[in-house]
Amino acid sequence: MPHSSFRTEVRDAVTPRATLLIVGVIALQLLFIASYVGALHDPKPKDVPFGVVAPQAAAGQAVTRLERLPGSPLDPRALPDEATARSQLTHRDIDAALIIDPRGGTDTLLVASGGGRILSTTLTALVTDLEKSERRTIRTVDVIPSAPHDPNGLSSFYLVIGWCVGGYLGAAALAISAGAKPSNPSRAAIRLAVMALVALTGGLGGALIAGPALDALPGSTAALWGLGTLIIFAVGAATLALQGLFGTIGIGLVILLVVILGNPSAGGALPPPLLPPFWKAIGPALPPGAGTWSTRSIAYFDDNAMTTSLLVLSAWAVAGAAITMAAATVRRRATATQPP
């Protein structure tokens, strides 16, 4: 009897639903480890957009030599002059540029640590070794340096991560308090409206903390507020949509997309050119990657090169809101057709 009673207690304590949830948690845990370690364990530059400024013949030779480097770390292109190189750095068309001086033995490397100091450091080391093999030296100039209180360029990444957390936790809180699946379109619309208020508040708070309060990021506080609002609402709407489709499991799917896949591919810890191909490919399409790129553009690159990332975030917001409303409509119709 005691043994039978114990088995009954186990079955009551660990229901089939609880077992499935535990299996899901273990799966997310292992995916988390695989994603982060896989993305960040062995950074190598790959096809980094790279400018070369030199007289015509020397430029062609330099581009050819850089294209043939083992592993294809650089994607070199000849540029007419230093002003063009600086402009392309500001517009995020290239990540560095080598200014070759044919009359002397010292060349100049232009970098932009505001886009990620580890990338600038990696490119400096790479070009220094190449110059040594040619018995030349380089002088490194940081055209767009990171802020004094953001030496490693990570404040933008952590700000975006905080905004994303606010998005999916806000949506999860609404589900926990009133059920994962809204029973009708009116309630779904109310949840989206509340999510918009959360986004406005959280976006402003994050912009004020990272900007005026801590002086971690330069750039327009108003622009950061708008971006933060969009990020929070995009993630929150996506969470509400997945909850509307799949119930509580939707929260796990958001964690998979935003945390497990999105964070390591965002270009925060490692800028995109240093990521393995899979993470480099998916990062720009996920909210953390699009948000990190846009935040750095606002902070360091005069709001340049933001169109694609803003469209990505807007697509998440619009699709999330539309699916949330559609799922609630289908649920109401299904409930209405059920016999009493």
PDB file of N, CA and C in Angstrom, residues 218-273:
ATOM      1  N   PRO A 218      25.521  58.083 -26.954  1.00  0.00           N
ATOM      2  CA  PRO A 218      25.197  59.376 -27.546  1.00  0.00           C
ATOM      3  C   PRO A 218      23.998  59.225 -28.476  1.00  0.00           C
ATOM      4  N   GLY A 219      23.681  60.273 -29.193  1.00  0.00           N
ATOM      5  CA  GLY A 219      22.549  60.198 -30.114  1.00  0.00           C
ATOM      6  C   GLY A 219      21.292  60.784 -29.509  1.00  0.00           C
ATOM      7  N   SER A 220      20.275  60.893 -30.335  1.00  0.00           N
ATOM      8  CA  SER A 220      19.019  61.516 -29.945  1.00  0.00           C
ATOM      9  C   SER A 220      18.236  60.636 -28.980  1.00  0.00           C
ATOM     10  N   THR A 221      17.881  61.196 -27.829  1.00  0.00           N
ATOM     11  CA  THR A 221      17.042  60.466 -26.876  1.00  0.00           C
ATOM     12  C   THR A 221      15.666  60.203 -27.470  1.00  0.00           C
ATOM     13  N   ALA A 222      15.140  61.156 -28.223  1.00  0.00           N
ATOM     14  CA  ALA A 222      13.831  60.973 -28.840  1.00  0.00           C
ATOM     15  C   ALA A 222      13.860  59.829 -29.859  1.00  0.00           C
ATOM     16  N   ALA A 223      14.941  59.752 -30.635  1.00  0.00           N
ATOM     17  CA  ALA A 223      15.055  58.668 -31.617  1.00  0.00           C
ATOM     18  C   ALA A 223      15.158  57.310 -30.921  1.00  0.00           C
ATOM     19  N   LEU A 224      15.936  57.257 -29.828  1.00  0.00           N
ATOM     20  CA  LEU A 224      16.038  56.004 -29.073  1.00  0.00           C
ATOM     21  C   LEU A 224      14.692  55.638 -28.449  1.00  0.00           C
ATOM     22  N   TRP A 225      13.958  56.631 -27.984  1.00  0.00           N
ATOM     23  CA  TRP A 225      12.633  56.365 -27.423  1.00  0.00           C
ATOM     24  C   TRP A 225      11.723  55.747 -28.484  1.00  0.00           C
ATOM     25  N   GLY A 226      11.702  56.331 -29.657  1.00  0.00           N
ATOM     26  CA  GLY A 226      10.876  55.776 -30.720  1.00  0.00           C
ATOM     27  C   GLY A 226      11.290  54.367 -31.089  1.00  0.00           C
ATOM     28  N   LEU A 227      12.601  54.138 -31.181  1.00  0.00           N
ATOM     29  CA  LEU A 227      13.077  52.798 -31.523  1.00  0.00           C
ATOM     30  C   LEU A 227      12.725  51.809 -30.423  1.00  0.00           C
ATOM     31  N   GLY A 228      12.934  52.204 -29.158  1.00  0.00           N
ATOM     32  CA  GLY A 228      12.606  51.305 -28.051  1.00  0.00           C
ATOM     33  C   GLY A 228      11.132  50.954 -28.027  1.00  0.00           C
ATOM     34  N   THR A 229      10.280  51.931 -28.295  1.00  0.00           N
ATOM     35  CA  THR A 229       8.839  51.672 -28.347  1.00  0.00           C
ATOM     36  C   THR A 229       8.519  50.639 -29.416  1.00  0.00           C
ATOM     37  N   LEU A 230       9.137  50.784 -30.588  1.00  0.00           N
ATOM     38  CA  LEU A 230       8.889  49.838 -31.677  1.00  0.00           C
ATOM     39  C   LEU A 230       9.377  48.439 -31.317  1.00  0.00           C
ATOM     40  N   ILE A 231      10.557  48.344 -30.712  1.00  0.00           N
ATOM     41  CA  ILE A 231      11.109  47.029 -30.355  1.00  0.00           C
ATOM     42  C   ILE A 231      10.213  46.335 -29.332  1.00  0.00           C
ATOM     43  N   ILE A 232       9.843  47.046 -28.280  1.00  0.00           N
ATOM     44  CA  ILE A 232       9.024  46.437 -27.230  1.00  0.00           C
ATOM     45  C   ILE A 232       7.683  45.982 -27.800  1.00  0.00           C
ATOM     46  N   PHE A 233       7.057  46.842 -28.604  1.00  0.00           N
ATOM     47  CA  PHE A 233       5.753  46.458 -29.142  1.00  0.00           C
ATOM     48  C   PHE A 233       5.887  45.306 -30.132  1.00  0.00           C
ATOM     49  N   ALA A 234       6.947  45.297 -30.937  1.00  0.00           N
ATOM     50  CA  ALA A 234       7.141  44.209 -31.900  1.00  0.00           C
ATOM     51  C   ALA A 234       7.267  42.868 -31.186  1.00  0.00           C
ATOM     52  N   VAL A 235       8.097  42.817 -30.145  1.00  0.00           N
ATOM     53  CA  VAL A 235       8.281  41.565 -29.404  1.00  0.00           C
ATOM     54  C   VAL A 235       7.012  41.218 -28.633  1.00  0.00           C
ATOM     55  N   GLY A 236       6.375  42.222 -28.019  1.00  0.00           N
ATOM     56  CA  GLY A 236       5.147  41.958 -27.272  1.00  0.00           C
ATOM     57  C   GLY A 236       4.028  41.468 -28.166  1.00  0.00           C
ATOM     58  N   ALA A 237       3.855  42.095 -29.339  1.00  0.00           N
ATOM     59  CA  ALA A 237       2.803  41.659 -30.265  1.00  0.00           C
ATOM     60  C   ALA A 237       3.077  40.247 -30.777  1.00  0.00           C
ATOM     61  N   ALA A 238       4.341  39.948 -31.059  1.00  0.00           N
ATOM     62  CA  ALA A 238       4.685  38.589 -31.492  1.00  0.00           C
ATOM     63  C   ALA A 238       4.377  37.574 -30.396  1.00  0.00           C
ATOM     64  N   THR A 239       4.645  37.947 -29.145  1.00  0.00           N
ATOM     65  CA  THR A 239       4.349  37.053 -28.028  1.00  0.00           C
ATOM     66  C   THR A 239       2.844  36.835 -27.896  1.00  0.00           C
ATOM     67  N   LEU A 240       2.071  37.901 -27.992  1.00  0.00           N
ATOM     68  CA  LEU A 240       0.616  37.757 -27.927  1.00  0.00           C
ATOM     69  C   LEU A 240       0.103  36.893 -29.076  1.00  0.00           C
ATOM     70  N   ALA A 241       0.693  37.053 -30.255  1.00  0.00           N
ATOM     71  CA  ALA A 241       0.264  36.256 -31.404  1.00  0.00           C
ATOM     72  C   ALA A 241       0.529  34.774 -31.174  1.00  0.00           C
ATOM     73  N   LEU A 242       1.727  34.441 -30.707  1.00  0.00           N
ATOM     74  CA  LEU A 242       2.058  33.031 -30.478  1.00  0.00           C
ATOM     75  C   LEU A 242       1.254  32.455 -29.323  1.00  0.00           C
ATOM     76  N   GLN A 243       0.957  33.277 -28.319  1.00  0.00           N
ATOM     77  CA  GLN A 243       0.083  32.814 -27.245  1.00  0.00           C
ATOM     78  C   GLN A 243      -1.331  32.576 -27.772  1.00  0.00           C
ATOM     79  N   GLY A 244      -1.795  33.448 -28.650  1.00  0.00           N
ATOM     80  CA  GLY A 244      -3.126  33.266 -29.218  1.00  0.00           C
ATOM     81  C   GLY A 244      -3.237  32.010 -30.055  1.00  0.00           C
ATOM     82  N   LEU A 245      -2.136  31.622 -30.691  1.00  0.00           N
ATOM     83  CA  LEU A 245      -2.145  30.422 -31.530  1.00  0.00           C
ATOM     84  C   LEU A 245      -1.911  29.148 -30.727  1.00  0.00           C
ATOM     85  N   PHE A 246      -0.971  29.212 -29.785  1.00  0.00           N
ATOM     86  CA  PHE A 246      -0.515  27.986 -29.126  1.00  0.00           C
ATOM     87  C   PHE A 246      -0.694  27.985 -27.614  1.00  0.00           C
ATOM     88  N   GLY A 247      -1.281  29.019 -27.041  1.00  0.00           N
ATOM     89  CA  GLY A 247      -1.436  29.062 -25.598  1.00  0.00           C
ATOM     90  C   GLY A 247      -0.118  29.345 -24.901  1.00  0.00           C
ATOM     91  N   THR A 248       0.053  28.769 -23.723  1.00  0.00           N
ATOM     92  CA  THR A 248       1.254  29.015 -22.919  1.00  0.00           C
ATOM     93  C   THR A 248       2.524  28.614 -23.651  1.00  0.00           C
ATOM     94  N   ILE A 249       2.439  27.613 -24.521  1.00  0.00           N
ATOM     95  CA  ILE A 249       3.614  27.177 -25.276  1.00  0.00           C
ATOM     96  C   ILE A 249       4.170  28.325 -26.111  1.00  0.00           C
ATOM     97  N   GLY A 250       3.314  29.284 -26.473  1.00  0.00           N
ATOM     98  CA  GLY A 250       3.769  30.413 -27.260  1.00  0.00           C
ATOM     99  C   GLY A 250       4.887  31.193 -26.586  1.00  0.00           C
ATOM    100  N   ILE A 251       4.865  31.260 -25.245  1.00  0.00           N
ATOM    101  CA  ILE A 251       5.938  31.957 -24.529  1.00  0.00           C
ATOM    102  C   ILE A 251       7.266  31.254 -24.779  1.00  0.00           C
ATOM    103  N   GLY A 252       7.261  29.924 -24.764  1.00  0.00           N
ATOM    104  CA  GLY A 252       8.480  29.173 -25.055  1.00  0.00           C
ATOM    105  C   GLY A 252       8.971  29.417 -26.467  1.00  0.00           C
ATOM    106  N   LEU A 253       8.048  29.547 -27.418  1.00  0.00           N
ATOM    107  CA  LEU A 253       8.449  29.816 -28.794  1.00  0.00           C
ATOM    108  C   LEU A 253       9.085  31.197 -28.923  1.00  0.00           C
ATOM    109  N   VAL A 254       8.565  32.172 -28.183  1.00  0.00           N
ATOM    110  CA  VAL A 254       9.172  33.506 -28.199  1.00  0.00           C
ATOM    111  C   VAL A 254      10.575  33.463 -27.611  1.00  0.00           C
ATOM    112  N   ILE A 255      10.741  32.733 -26.520  1.00  0.00           N
ATOM    113  CA  ILE A 255      12.078  32.583 -25.933  1.00  0.00           C
ATOM    114  C   ILE A 255      13.028  31.951 -26.940  1.00  0.00           C
ATOM    115  N   LEU A 256      12.534  30.969 -27.686  1.00  0.00           N
ATOM    116  CA  LEU A 256      13.361  30.333 -28.714  1.00  0.00           C
ATOM    117  C   LEU A 256      13.802  31.346 -29.766  1.00  0.00           C
ATOM    118  N   LEU A 257      12.856  32.157 -30.252  1.00  0.00           N
ATOM    119  CA  LEU A 257      13.158  33.093 -31.329  1.00  0.00           C
ATOM    120  C   LEU A 257      13.992  34.283 -30.856  1.00  0.00           C
ATOM    121  N   VAL A 258      13.580  34.878 -29.735  1.00  0.00           N
ATOM    122  CA  VAL A 258      14.194  36.132 -29.314  1.00  0.00           C
ATOM    123  C   VAL A 258      15.449  35.906 -28.473  1.00  0.00           C
ATOM    124  N   VAL A 259      15.394  34.977 -27.542  1.00  0.00           N
ATOM    125  CA  VAL A 259      16.505  34.786 -26.613  1.00  0.00           C
ATOM    126  C   VAL A 259      17.527  33.792 -27.153  1.00  0.00           C
ATOM    127  N   ILE A 260      17.056  32.609 -27.531  1.00  0.00           N
ATOM    128  CA  ILE A 260      17.993  31.553 -27.920  1.00  0.00           C
ATOM    129  C   ILE A 260      18.620  31.819 -29.280  1.00  0.00           C
ATOM    130  N   LEU A 261      17.805  32.233 -30.249  1.00  0.00           N
ATOM    131  CA  LEU A 261      18.337  32.518 -31.578  1.00  0.00           C
ATOM    132  C   LEU A 261      18.687  33.991 -31.763  1.00  0.00           C
ATOM    133  N   GLY A 262      17.870  34.879 -31.201  1.00  0.00           N
ATOM    134  CA  GLY A 262      18.041  36.300 -31.472  1.00  0.00           C
ATOM    135  C   GLY A 262      19.222  36.941 -30.780  1.00  0.00           C
ATOM    136  N   ASN A 263      19.438  36.651 -29.510  1.00  0.00           N
ATOM    137  CA  ASN A 263      20.498  37.340 -28.772  1.00  0.00           C
ATOM    138  C   ASN A 263      21.900  37.036 -29.293  1.00  0.00           C
ATOM    139  N   PRO A 264      22.293  35.777 -29.462  1.00  0.00           N
ATOM    140  CA  PRO A 264      23.668  35.546 -29.944  1.00  0.00           C
ATOM    141  C   PRO A 264      23.895  35.997 -31.379  1.00  0.00           C
ATOM    142  N   SER A 265      22.831  36.123 -32.171  1.00  0.00           N
ATOM    143  CA  SER A 265      22.985  36.544 -33.564  1.00  0.00           C
ATOM    144  C   SER A 265      22.781  38.043 -33.746  1.00  0.00           C
ATOM    145  N   ALA A 266      22.589  38.784 -32.645  1.00  0.00           N
ATOM    146  CA  ALA A 266      22.233  40.199 -32.732  1.00  0.00           C
ATOM    147  C   ALA A 266      23.384  41.088 -33.150  1.00  0.00           C
ATOM    148  N   GLY A 267      24.622  40.597 -33.065  1.00  0.00           N
ATOM    149  CA  GLY A 267      25.759  41.440 -33.393  1.00  0.00           C
ATOM    150  C   GLY A 267      26.220  42.290 -32.235  1.00  0.00           C
ATOM    151  N   GLY A 268      25.816  41.928 -31.017  1.00  0.00           N
ATOM    152  CA  GLY A 268      26.216  42.691 -29.848  1.00  0.00           C
ATOM    153  C   GLY A 268      27.570  42.256 -29.327  1.00  0.00           C
ATOM    154  N   ALA A 269      27.639  41.049 -28.799  1.00  0.00           N
ATOM    155  CA  ALA A 269      28.913  40.528 -28.309  1.00  0.00           C
ATOM    156  C   ALA A 269      29.913  40.390 -29.436  1.00  0.00           C
ATOM    157  N   LEU A 270      29.461  39.896 -30.585  1.00  0.00           N
ATOM    158  CA  LEU A 270      30.288  39.794 -31.784  1.00  0.00           C
ATOM    159  C   LEU A 270      29.544  40.453 -32.931  1.00  0.00           C
ATOM    160  N   PRO A 271      30.126  41.460 -33.584  1.00  0.00           N
ATOM    161  CA  PRO A 271      29.476  42.061 -34.751  1.00  0.00           C
ATOM    162  C   PRO A 271      29.247  41.017 -35.840  1.00  0.00           C
ATOM    163  N   PRO A 272      28.259  41.235 -36.712  1.00  0.00           N
ATOM    164  CA  PRO A 272      27.881  40.227 -37.714  1.00  0.00           C
ATOM    165  C   PRO A 272      29.032  39.627 -38.521  1.00  0.00           C
ATOM    166  N   PRO A 273      30.048  40.411 -38.959  1.00  0.00           N
ATOM    167  CA  PRO A 273      31.112  39.785 -39.763  1.00  0.00           C
ATOM    168  C   PRO A 273      31.930  38.744 -39.016  1.00  0.00           C
TER     169      PRO A 273
END
